Amino acid sequence: MQNDQDYDAQREVFTKVVKAGKRTYFFDIKATKGQDHYITVTESKKVMLNGKEVFQKHKIFLYKEDFGKFSETLLEVMNKANELNTNDNTDSSYLSDVQFEDL
């Protein structure tokens, strides 16, 4: 029987790594058995746990049917964040009304 790490490595098609301070982001393209491609985004952060340095990881999976919506929304949100960072706008009326529970 194949171990999970070996199987995961065989499915990797492309990887891009972004180091950002204490965090590292991994953008991976992987293939299913049927050769459909999907993306995983992993945030890895070094933290102390019981006196030991360990890596805390958070991962999202993005499937091909969601690529368009995800990229459009990510770009829109990044542009808005850049706009807000360049303005001295302290008015919070631009914030969304959406609650986490609504998602």
Short mmCIF file of N, CA, C and O in Angstrom, two decimals:
data_model
loop_
_atom_site.label_atom_id
_atom_site.label_comp_id
_atom_site.label_asym_id
_atom_site.label_seq_id
_atom_site.Cartn_x
_atom_site.Cartn_y
_atom_site.Cartn_z
N MET A 1 0.84 -1.19 0.00
CA MET A 1 0.00 0.00 0.00
C MET A 1 0.88 1.25 0.00
O MET A 1 1.86 1.34 0.70
N GLN A 2 0.51 2.21 -0.79
CA GLN A 2 1.26 3.43 -0.94
C GLN A 2 0.96 4.40 0.20
O GLN A 2 -0.19 4.55 0.60
N ASN A 3 2.01 5.04 0.74
CA ASN A 3 1.72 5.98 1.81
C ASN A 3 1.19 7.29 1.23
O ASN A 3 1.39 7.61 0.06
N ASP A 4 0.47 8.09 2.05
CA ASP A 4 -0.21 9.29 1.59
C ASP A 4 0.74 10.31 0.99
O ASP A 4 0.42 10.96 0.00
N GLN A 5 1.93 10.48 1.58
CA GLN A 5 2.88 11.46 1.07
C GLN A 5 3.38 11.08 -0.33
O GLN A 5 3.52 11.93 -1.19
N ASP A 6 3.66 9.80 -0.57
CA ASP A 6 4.10 9.36 -1.88
C ASP A 6 3.01 9.60 -2.92
O ASP A 6 3.27 10.08 -4.01
N TYR A 7 1.76 9.25 -2.57
CA TYR A 7 0.65 9.43 -3.49
C TYR A 7 0.46 10.91 -3.79
O TYR A 7 0.28 11.30 -4.93
N ASP A 8 0.53 11.76 -2.76
CA ASP A 8 0.37 13.19 -2.94
C ASP A 8 1.46 13.75 -3.85
O ASP A 8 1.19 14.56 -4.73
N ALA A 9 2.69 13.32 -3.67
CA ALA A 9 3.81 13.80 -4.49
C ALA A 9 3.63 13.39 -5.95
O ALA A 9 4.00 14.14 -6.86
N GLN A 10 3.08 12.22 -6.20
CA GLN A 10 2.87 11.78 -7.58
C GLN A 10 1.82 12.61 -8.29
O GLN A 10 1.85 12.73 -9.50
N ARG A 11 0.90 13.18 -7.55
CA ARG A 11 -0.17 13.97 -8.16
C ARG A 11 0.24 15.41 -8.43
O ARG A 11 -0.45 16.12 -9.13
N GLU A 12 1.36 15.88 -7.87
CA GLU A 12 1.79 17.26 -8.06
C GLU A 12 2.24 17.49 -9.49
O GLU A 12 3.04 16.75 -10.03
N VAL A 13 1.71 18.56 -10.08
CA VAL A 13 2.03 18.91 -11.45
C VAL A 13 2.94 20.14 -11.48
O VAL A 13 3.86 20.22 -12.28
N PHE A 14 2.67 21.10 -10.59
CA PHE A 14 3.40 22.37 -10.57
C PHE A 14 3.29 22.96 -9.17
O PHE A 14 2.25 22.85 -8.53
N THR A 15 4.38 23.58 -8.70
CA THR A 15 4.38 24.22 -7.39
C THR A 15 5.07 25.57 -7.47
O THR A 15 6.09 25.72 -8.14
N LYS A 16 4.50 26.54 -6.79
CA LYS A 16 5.11 27.86 -6.66
C LYS A 16 5.10 28.20 -5.17
O LYS A 16 4.08 28.03 -4.49
N VAL A 17 6.24 28.65 -4.64
CA VAL A 17 6.38 28.94 -3.21
C VAL A 17 6.58 30.44 -3.04
O VAL A 17 7.36 31.06 -3.75
N VAL A 18 5.86 31.01 -2.06
CA VAL A 18 5.99 32.43 -1.73
C VAL A 18 6.33 32.52 -0.26
O VAL A 18 5.54 32.10 0.60
N LYS A 19 7.52 33.06 0.05
CA LYS A 19 7.92 33.27 1.45
C LYS A 19 7.54 34.69 1.82
O LYS A 19 7.86 35.63 1.12
N ALA A 20 6.83 34.81 2.95
CA ALA A 20 6.33 36.11 3.39
C ALA A 20 6.47 36.21 4.90
O ALA A 20 5.58 35.83 5.64
N GLY A 21 7.63 36.69 5.35
CA GLY A 21 7.86 36.82 6.79
C GLY A 21 7.90 35.46 7.45
O GLY A 21 8.63 34.57 7.03
N LYS A 22 7.06 35.27 8.47
CA LYS A 22 7.03 34.01 9.20
C LYS A 22 6.17 32.96 8.50
O LYS A 22 6.08 31.83 8.95
N ARG A 23 5.54 33.35 7.41
CA ARG A 23 4.65 32.43 6.70
C ARG A 23 5.25 32.05 5.35
O ARG A 23 5.98 32.81 4.75
N THR A 24 4.89 30.87 4.92
CA THR A 24 5.23 30.43 3.57
C THR A 24 3.94 29.95 2.93
O THR A 24 3.15 29.24 3.56
N TYR A 25 3.71 30.36 1.69
CA TYR A 25 2.53 29.93 0.95
C TYR A 25 2.97 29.01 -0.18
O TYR A 25 3.92 29.31 -0.90
N PHE A 26 2.23 27.92 -0.33
CA PHE A 26 2.49 26.98 -1.41
C PHE A 26 1.27 26.97 -2.33
O PHE A 26 0.15 26.73 -1.87
N PHE A 27 1.50 27.23 -3.60
CA PHE A 27 0.45 27.17 -4.61
C PHE A 27 0.76 25.95 -5.46
O PHE A 27 1.77 25.93 -6.18
N ASP A 28 -0.07 24.93 -5.36
CA ASP A 28 0.20 23.66 -6.04
C ASP A 28 -0.91 23.34 -7.04
O ASP A 28 -2.09 23.51 -6.72
N ILE A 29 -0.50 22.87 -8.20
CA ILE A 29 -1.45 22.29 -9.15
C ILE A 29 -1.28 20.79 -9.02
O ILE A 29 -0.16 20.28 -9.10
N LYS A 30 -2.40 20.12 -8.82
CA LYS A 30 -2.37 18.67 -8.66
C LYS A 30 -3.35 18.05 -9.65
O LYS A 30 -4.22 18.72 -10.18
N ALA A 31 -3.17 16.76 -9.88
CA ALA A 31 -4.04 16.04 -10.81
C ALA A 31 -4.79 14.93 -10.09
O ALA A 31 -4.23 14.25 -9.22
N THR A 32 -6.04 14.76 -10.48
CA THR A 32 -6.81 13.63 -9.96
C THR A 32 -6.42 12.40 -10.75
O THR A 32 -5.69 12.48 -11.74
N LYS A 33 -6.93 11.24 -10.35
CA LYS A 33 -6.67 10.02 -11.11
C LYS A 33 -7.16 10.14 -12.55
O LYS A 33 -6.57 9.59 -13.46
N GLY A 34 -8.23 10.91 -12.74
CA GLY A 34 -8.78 11.12 -14.08
C GLY A 34 -8.10 12.25 -14.84
O GLY A 34 -8.56 12.67 -15.89
N GLN A 35 -7.01 12.77 -14.29
CA GLN A 35 -6.21 13.84 -14.88
C GLN A 35 -6.93 15.19 -14.96
O GLN A 35 -6.60 16.02 -15.80
N ASP A 36 -7.91 15.42 -14.09
CA ASP A 36 -8.45 16.76 -13.91
C ASP A 36 -7.50 17.48 -12.98
O ASP A 36 -6.93 16.89 -12.06
N HIS A 37 -7.32 18.77 -13.20
CA HIS A 37 -6.39 19.54 -12.38
C HIS A 37 -7.14 20.43 -11.41
O HIS A 37 -8.20 20.96 -11.71
N TYR A 38 -6.57 20.57 -10.23
CA TYR A 38 -7.11 21.44 -9.19
C TYR A 38 -5.94 22.12 -8.50
O TYR A 38 -4.78 21.75 -8.69
N ILE A 39 -6.25 23.13 -7.71
CA ILE A 39 -5.22 23.92 -7.04
C ILE A 39 -5.38 23.77 -5.53
O ILE A 39 -6.50 23.76 -5.02
N THR A 40 -4.26 23.65 -4.84
CA THR A 40 -4.28 23.76 -3.39
C THR A 40 -3.43 24.96 -3.01
O THR A 40 -2.39 25.23 -3.62
N VAL A 41 -3.91 25.70 -2.05
CA VAL A 41 -3.15 26.82 -1.48
C VAL A 41 -2.94 26.48 -0.02
O VAL A 41 -3.89 26.26 0.72
N THR A 42 -1.66 26.40 0.38
CA THR A 42 -1.32 26.03 1.75
C THR A 42 -0.54 27.16 2.40
O THR A 42 0.43 27.65 1.83
N GLU A 43 -0.99 27.56 3.58
CA GLU A 43 -0.25 28.51 4.39
C GLU A 43 0.45 27.70 5.46
O GLU A 43 -0.17 26.92 6.16
N SER A 44 1.77 27.86 5.55
CA SER A 44 2.56 27.17 6.56
C SER A 44 3.22 28.22 7.44
O SER A 44 3.88 29.14 6.93
N LYS A 45 3.04 28.08 8.73
CA LYS A 45 3.58 29.06 9.67
C LYS A 45 4.28 28.32 10.80
O LYS A 45 3.73 27.39 11.38
N LYS A 46 5.48 28.76 11.13
CA LYS A 46 6.24 28.15 12.22
C LYS A 46 5.71 28.71 13.54
O LYS A 46 5.63 29.92 13.73
N VAL A 47 5.33 27.80 14.44
CA VAL A 47 4.83 28.19 15.76
C VAL A 47 5.49 27.33 16.83
O VAL A 47 6.04 26.28 16.53
N MET A 48 5.43 27.81 18.07
CA MET A 48 5.96 27.04 19.19
C MET A 48 4.81 26.27 19.83
O MET A 48 3.76 26.84 20.13
N LEU A 49 5.01 24.98 20.03
CA LEU A 49 4.00 24.14 20.65
C LEU A 49 4.71 23.23 21.64
O LEU A 49 5.56 22.42 21.26
N ASN A 50 4.40 23.41 22.92
CA ASN A 50 5.04 22.63 23.98
C ASN A 50 6.57 22.74 23.91
O ASN A 50 7.27 21.74 24.06
N GLY A 51 7.06 23.94 23.64
CA GLY A 51 8.51 24.16 23.60
C GLY A 51 9.19 23.69 22.33
O GLY A 51 10.41 23.76 22.22
N LYS A 52 8.42 23.21 21.36
CA LYS A 52 8.99 22.74 20.09
C LYS A 52 8.49 23.60 18.94
O LYS A 52 7.35 24.05 18.94
N GLU A 53 9.37 23.81 17.96
CA GLU A 53 8.94 24.50 16.75
C GLU A 53 8.24 23.50 15.84
O GLU A 53 8.80 22.45 15.52
N VAL A 54 7.01 23.83 15.48
CA VAL A 54 6.25 22.99 14.56
C VAL A 54 5.65 23.88 13.48
O VAL A 54 5.58 25.10 13.64
N PHE A 55 5.24 23.29 12.39
CA PHE A 55 4.61 24.04 11.32
C PHE A 55 3.11 23.84 11.37
O PHE A 55 2.62 22.71 11.31
N GLN A 56 2.40 24.93 11.50
CA GLN A 56 0.95 24.92 11.48
C GLN A 56 0.52 25.16 10.03
O GLN A 56 0.99 26.12 9.41
N LYS A 57 -0.31 24.31 9.49
CA LYS A 57 -0.70 24.43 8.08
C LYS A 57 -2.20 24.58 7.94
O LYS A 57 -2.98 23.95 8.65
N HIS A 58 -2.56 25.44 7.00
CA HIS A 58 -3.96 25.63 6.62
C HIS A 58 -4.02 25.47 5.11
O HIS A 58 -3.20 26.04 4.39
N LYS A 59 -4.99 24.72 4.63
CA LYS A 59 -5.04 24.42 3.20
C LYS A 59 -6.45 24.62 2.66
O LYS A 59 -7.42 24.31 3.34
N ILE A 60 -6.52 25.16 1.45
CA ILE A 60 -7.79 25.22 0.73
C ILE A 60 -7.62 24.49 -0.59
O ILE A 60 -6.53 24.45 -1.17
N PHE A 61 -8.70 23.91 -1.06
CA PHE A 61 -8.72 23.22 -2.34
C PHE A 61 -9.60 24.03 -3.27
O PHE A 61 -10.69 24.44 -2.91
N LEU A 62 -9.11 24.25 -4.47
CA LEU A 62 -9.85 25.02 -5.46
C LEU A 62 -10.01 24.16 -6.71
O LEU A 62 -9.02 23.78 -7.34
N TYR A 63 -11.26 23.84 -7.04
CA TYR A 63 -11.54 22.96 -8.16
C TYR A 63 -11.82 23.75 -9.43
O TYR A 63 -12.25 24.90 -9.38
N LYS A 64 -11.56 23.13 -10.57
CA LYS A 64 -11.58 23.82 -11.85
C LYS A 64 -12.87 24.58 -12.12
O LYS A 64 -12.84 25.65 -12.72
N GLU A 65 -14.00 24.05 -11.66
CA GLU A 65 -15.27 24.74 -11.92
C GLU A 65 -15.39 26.05 -11.15
O GLU A 65 -16.23 26.89 -11.46
N ASP A 66 -14.51 26.26 -10.17
CA ASP A 66 -14.54 27.48 -9.37
C ASP A 66 -13.42 28.46 -9.71
O ASP A 66 -13.36 29.55 -9.14
N PHE A 67 -12.52 28.12 -10.63
CA PHE A 67 -11.37 28.97 -10.94
C PHE A 67 -11.79 30.39 -11.31
O PHE A 67 -11.25 31.37 -10.81
N GLY A 68 -12.76 30.52 -12.22
CA GLY A 68 -13.17 31.84 -12.70
C GLY A 68 -13.73 32.72 -11.59
O GLY A 68 -13.30 33.86 -11.40
N LYS A 69 -14.70 32.20 -10.85
CA LYS A 69 -15.32 32.96 -9.76
C LYS A 69 -14.29 33.33 -8.70
O LYS A 69 -14.27 34.45 -8.19
N PHE A 70 -13.43 32.37 -8.35
CA PHE A 70 -12.42 32.61 -7.32
C PHE A 70 -11.45 33.71 -7.75
O PHE A 70 -11.20 34.64 -6.99
N SER A 71 -10.92 33.60 -8.97
CA SER A 71 -9.92 34.59 -9.41
C SER A 71 -10.53 35.98 -9.57
O SER A 71 -9.91 36.97 -9.20
N GLU A 72 -11.77 36.06 -10.08
CA GLU A 72 -12.43 37.36 -10.21
C GLU A 72 -12.64 38.00 -8.84
O GLU A 72 -12.38 39.18 -8.64
N THR A 73 -13.12 37.21 -7.90
CA THR A 73 -13.40 37.74 -6.57
C THR A 73 -12.12 38.10 -5.84
O THR A 73 -12.04 39.16 -5.19
N LEU A 74 -11.09 37.26 -5.95
CA LEU A 74 -9.82 37.57 -5.31
C LEU A 74 -9.24 38.87 -5.85
O LEU A 74 -8.79 39.73 -5.09
N LEU A 75 -9.27 39.04 -7.16
CA LEU A 75 -8.75 40.27 -7.77
C LEU A 75 -9.57 41.48 -7.31
O LEU A 75 -9.00 42.52 -6.98
N GLU A 76 -10.89 41.34 -7.27
CA GLU A 76 -11.74 42.44 -6.83
C GLU A 76 -11.42 42.84 -5.39
O GLU A 76 -11.28 44.02 -5.06
N VAL A 77 -11.27 41.85 -4.52
CA VAL A 77 -10.99 42.12 -3.11
C VAL A 77 -9.59 42.72 -2.95
O VAL A 77 -9.39 43.67 -2.17
N MET A 78 -8.62 42.22 -3.68
CA MET A 78 -7.26 42.77 -3.60
C MET A 78 -7.24 44.22 -4.10
O MET A 78 -6.58 45.07 -3.48
N ASN A 79 -7.94 44.51 -5.18
CA ASN A 79 -8.00 45.88 -5.69
C ASN A 79 -8.65 46.81 -4.67
O ASN A 79 -8.19 47.93 -4.46
N LYS A 80 -9.73 46.33 -4.04
CA LYS A 80 -10.41 47.15 -3.02
C LYS A 80 -9.48 47.39 -1.83
O LYS A 80 -9.40 48.50 -1.30
N ALA A 81 -8.77 46.36 -1.39
CA ALA A 81 -7.83 46.52 -0.27
C ALA A 81 -6.74 47.53 -0.62
O ALA A 81 -6.39 48.38 0.20
N ASN A 82 -6.22 47.44 -1.84
CA ASN A 82 -5.20 48.40 -2.28
C ASN A 82 -5.76 49.82 -2.30
O ASN A 82 -5.10 50.77 -1.89
N GLU A 83 -6.99 49.95 -2.79
CA GLU A 83 -7.65 51.26 -2.82
C GLU A 83 -7.82 51.81 -1.41
O GLU A 83 -7.52 52.98 -1.15
N LEU A 84 -8.28 50.98 -0.50
CA LEU A 84 -8.48 51.42 0.88
C LEU A 84 -7.16 51.75 1.55
O LEU A 84 -7.09 52.67 2.37
N ASN A 85 -6.09 51.04 1.21
CA ASN A 85 -4.79 51.31 1.81
C ASN A 85 -4.17 52.60 1.28
O ASN A 85 -3.34 53.19 1.95
N THR A 86 -4.56 53.02 0.09
CA THR A 86 -4.00 54.26 -0.46
C THR A 86 -4.82 55.48 -0.05
O THR A 86 -4.35 56.60 -0.16
N ASN A 87 -6.05 55.26 0.40
CA ASN A 87 -6.90 56.36 0.89
C ASN A 87 -6.82 56.42 2.40
O ASN A 87 -6.60 55.42 3.05
N ASP A 88 -7.06 57.59 2.93
CA ASP A 88 -7.15 57.72 4.38
C ASP A 88 -8.61 57.60 4.79
O ASP A 88 -9.10 58.38 5.60
N ASN A 89 -9.26 56.63 4.25
CA ASN A 89 -10.69 56.46 4.49
C ASN A 89 -10.92 55.76 5.82
O ASN A 89 -10.64 54.59 5.97
N THR A 90 -11.47 56.49 6.78
CA THR A 90 -11.76 55.88 8.07
C THR A 90 -13.23 55.54 8.20
O THR A 90 -13.67 55.04 9.21
N ASP A 91 -14.00 55.83 7.16
CA ASP A 91 -15.43 55.51 7.15
C ASP A 91 -15.60 54.01 6.95
O ASP A 91 -15.11 53.45 5.99
N SER A 92 -16.29 53.35 7.84
CA SER A 92 -16.46 51.90 7.73
C SER A 92 -17.72 51.52 6.97
O SER A 92 -18.10 50.36 6.96
N SER A 93 -18.38 52.47 6.31
CA SER A 93 -19.62 52.16 5.60
C SER A 93 -19.39 51.25 4.40
O SER A 93 -20.33 50.66 3.90
N TYR A 94 -18.16 51.12 3.96
CA TYR A 94 -17.86 50.25 2.82
C TYR A 94 -17.84 48.78 3.21
O TYR A 94 -17.82 47.90 2.38
N LEU A 95 -17.83 48.49 4.52
CA LEU A 95 -17.74 47.11 4.97
C LEU A 95 -19.01 46.34 4.66
O LEU A 95 -20.11 46.88 4.73
N SER A 96 -18.83 45.09 4.34
CA SER A 96 -19.96 44.23 3.99
C SER A 96 -20.80 43.91 5.20
O SER A 96 -20.33 43.86 6.32
N ASP A 97 -22.05 43.65 4.96
CA ASP A 97 -23.01 43.27 5.97
C ASP A 97 -23.04 41.76 6.20
O ASP A 97 -23.76 41.29 7.06
N VAL A 98 -22.29 41.02 5.43
CA VAL A 98 -22.33 39.56 5.47
C VAL A 98 -21.72 39.05 6.76
O VAL A 98 -20.63 39.46 7.15
N GLN A 99 -22.45 38.18 7.43
CA GLN A 99 -21.97 37.55 8.64
C GLN A 99 -21.37 36.21 8.29
O GLN A 99 -21.79 35.56 7.34
N PHE A 100 -20.38 35.77 9.06
CA PHE A 100 -19.72 34.48 8.80
C PHE A 100 -20.75 33.36 8.73
O PHE A 100 -20.66 32.49 7.90
N GLU A 101 -21.75 33.39 9.59
CA GLU A 101 -22.77 32.36 9.62
C GLU A 101 -23.59 32.31 8.34
O GLU A 101 -24.20 31.31 8.02
N ASP A 102 -23.63 33.43 7.59
CA ASP A 102 -24.40 33.51 6.35
C ASP A 102 -23.70 32.78 5.20
O ASP A 102 -24.32 32.47 4.21
N LEU A 103 -22.41 32.53 5.35
CA LEU A 103 -21.65 31.93 4.26
C LEU A 103 -21.88 30.45 4.13
O LEU A 103 -22.24 29.74 4.95
#
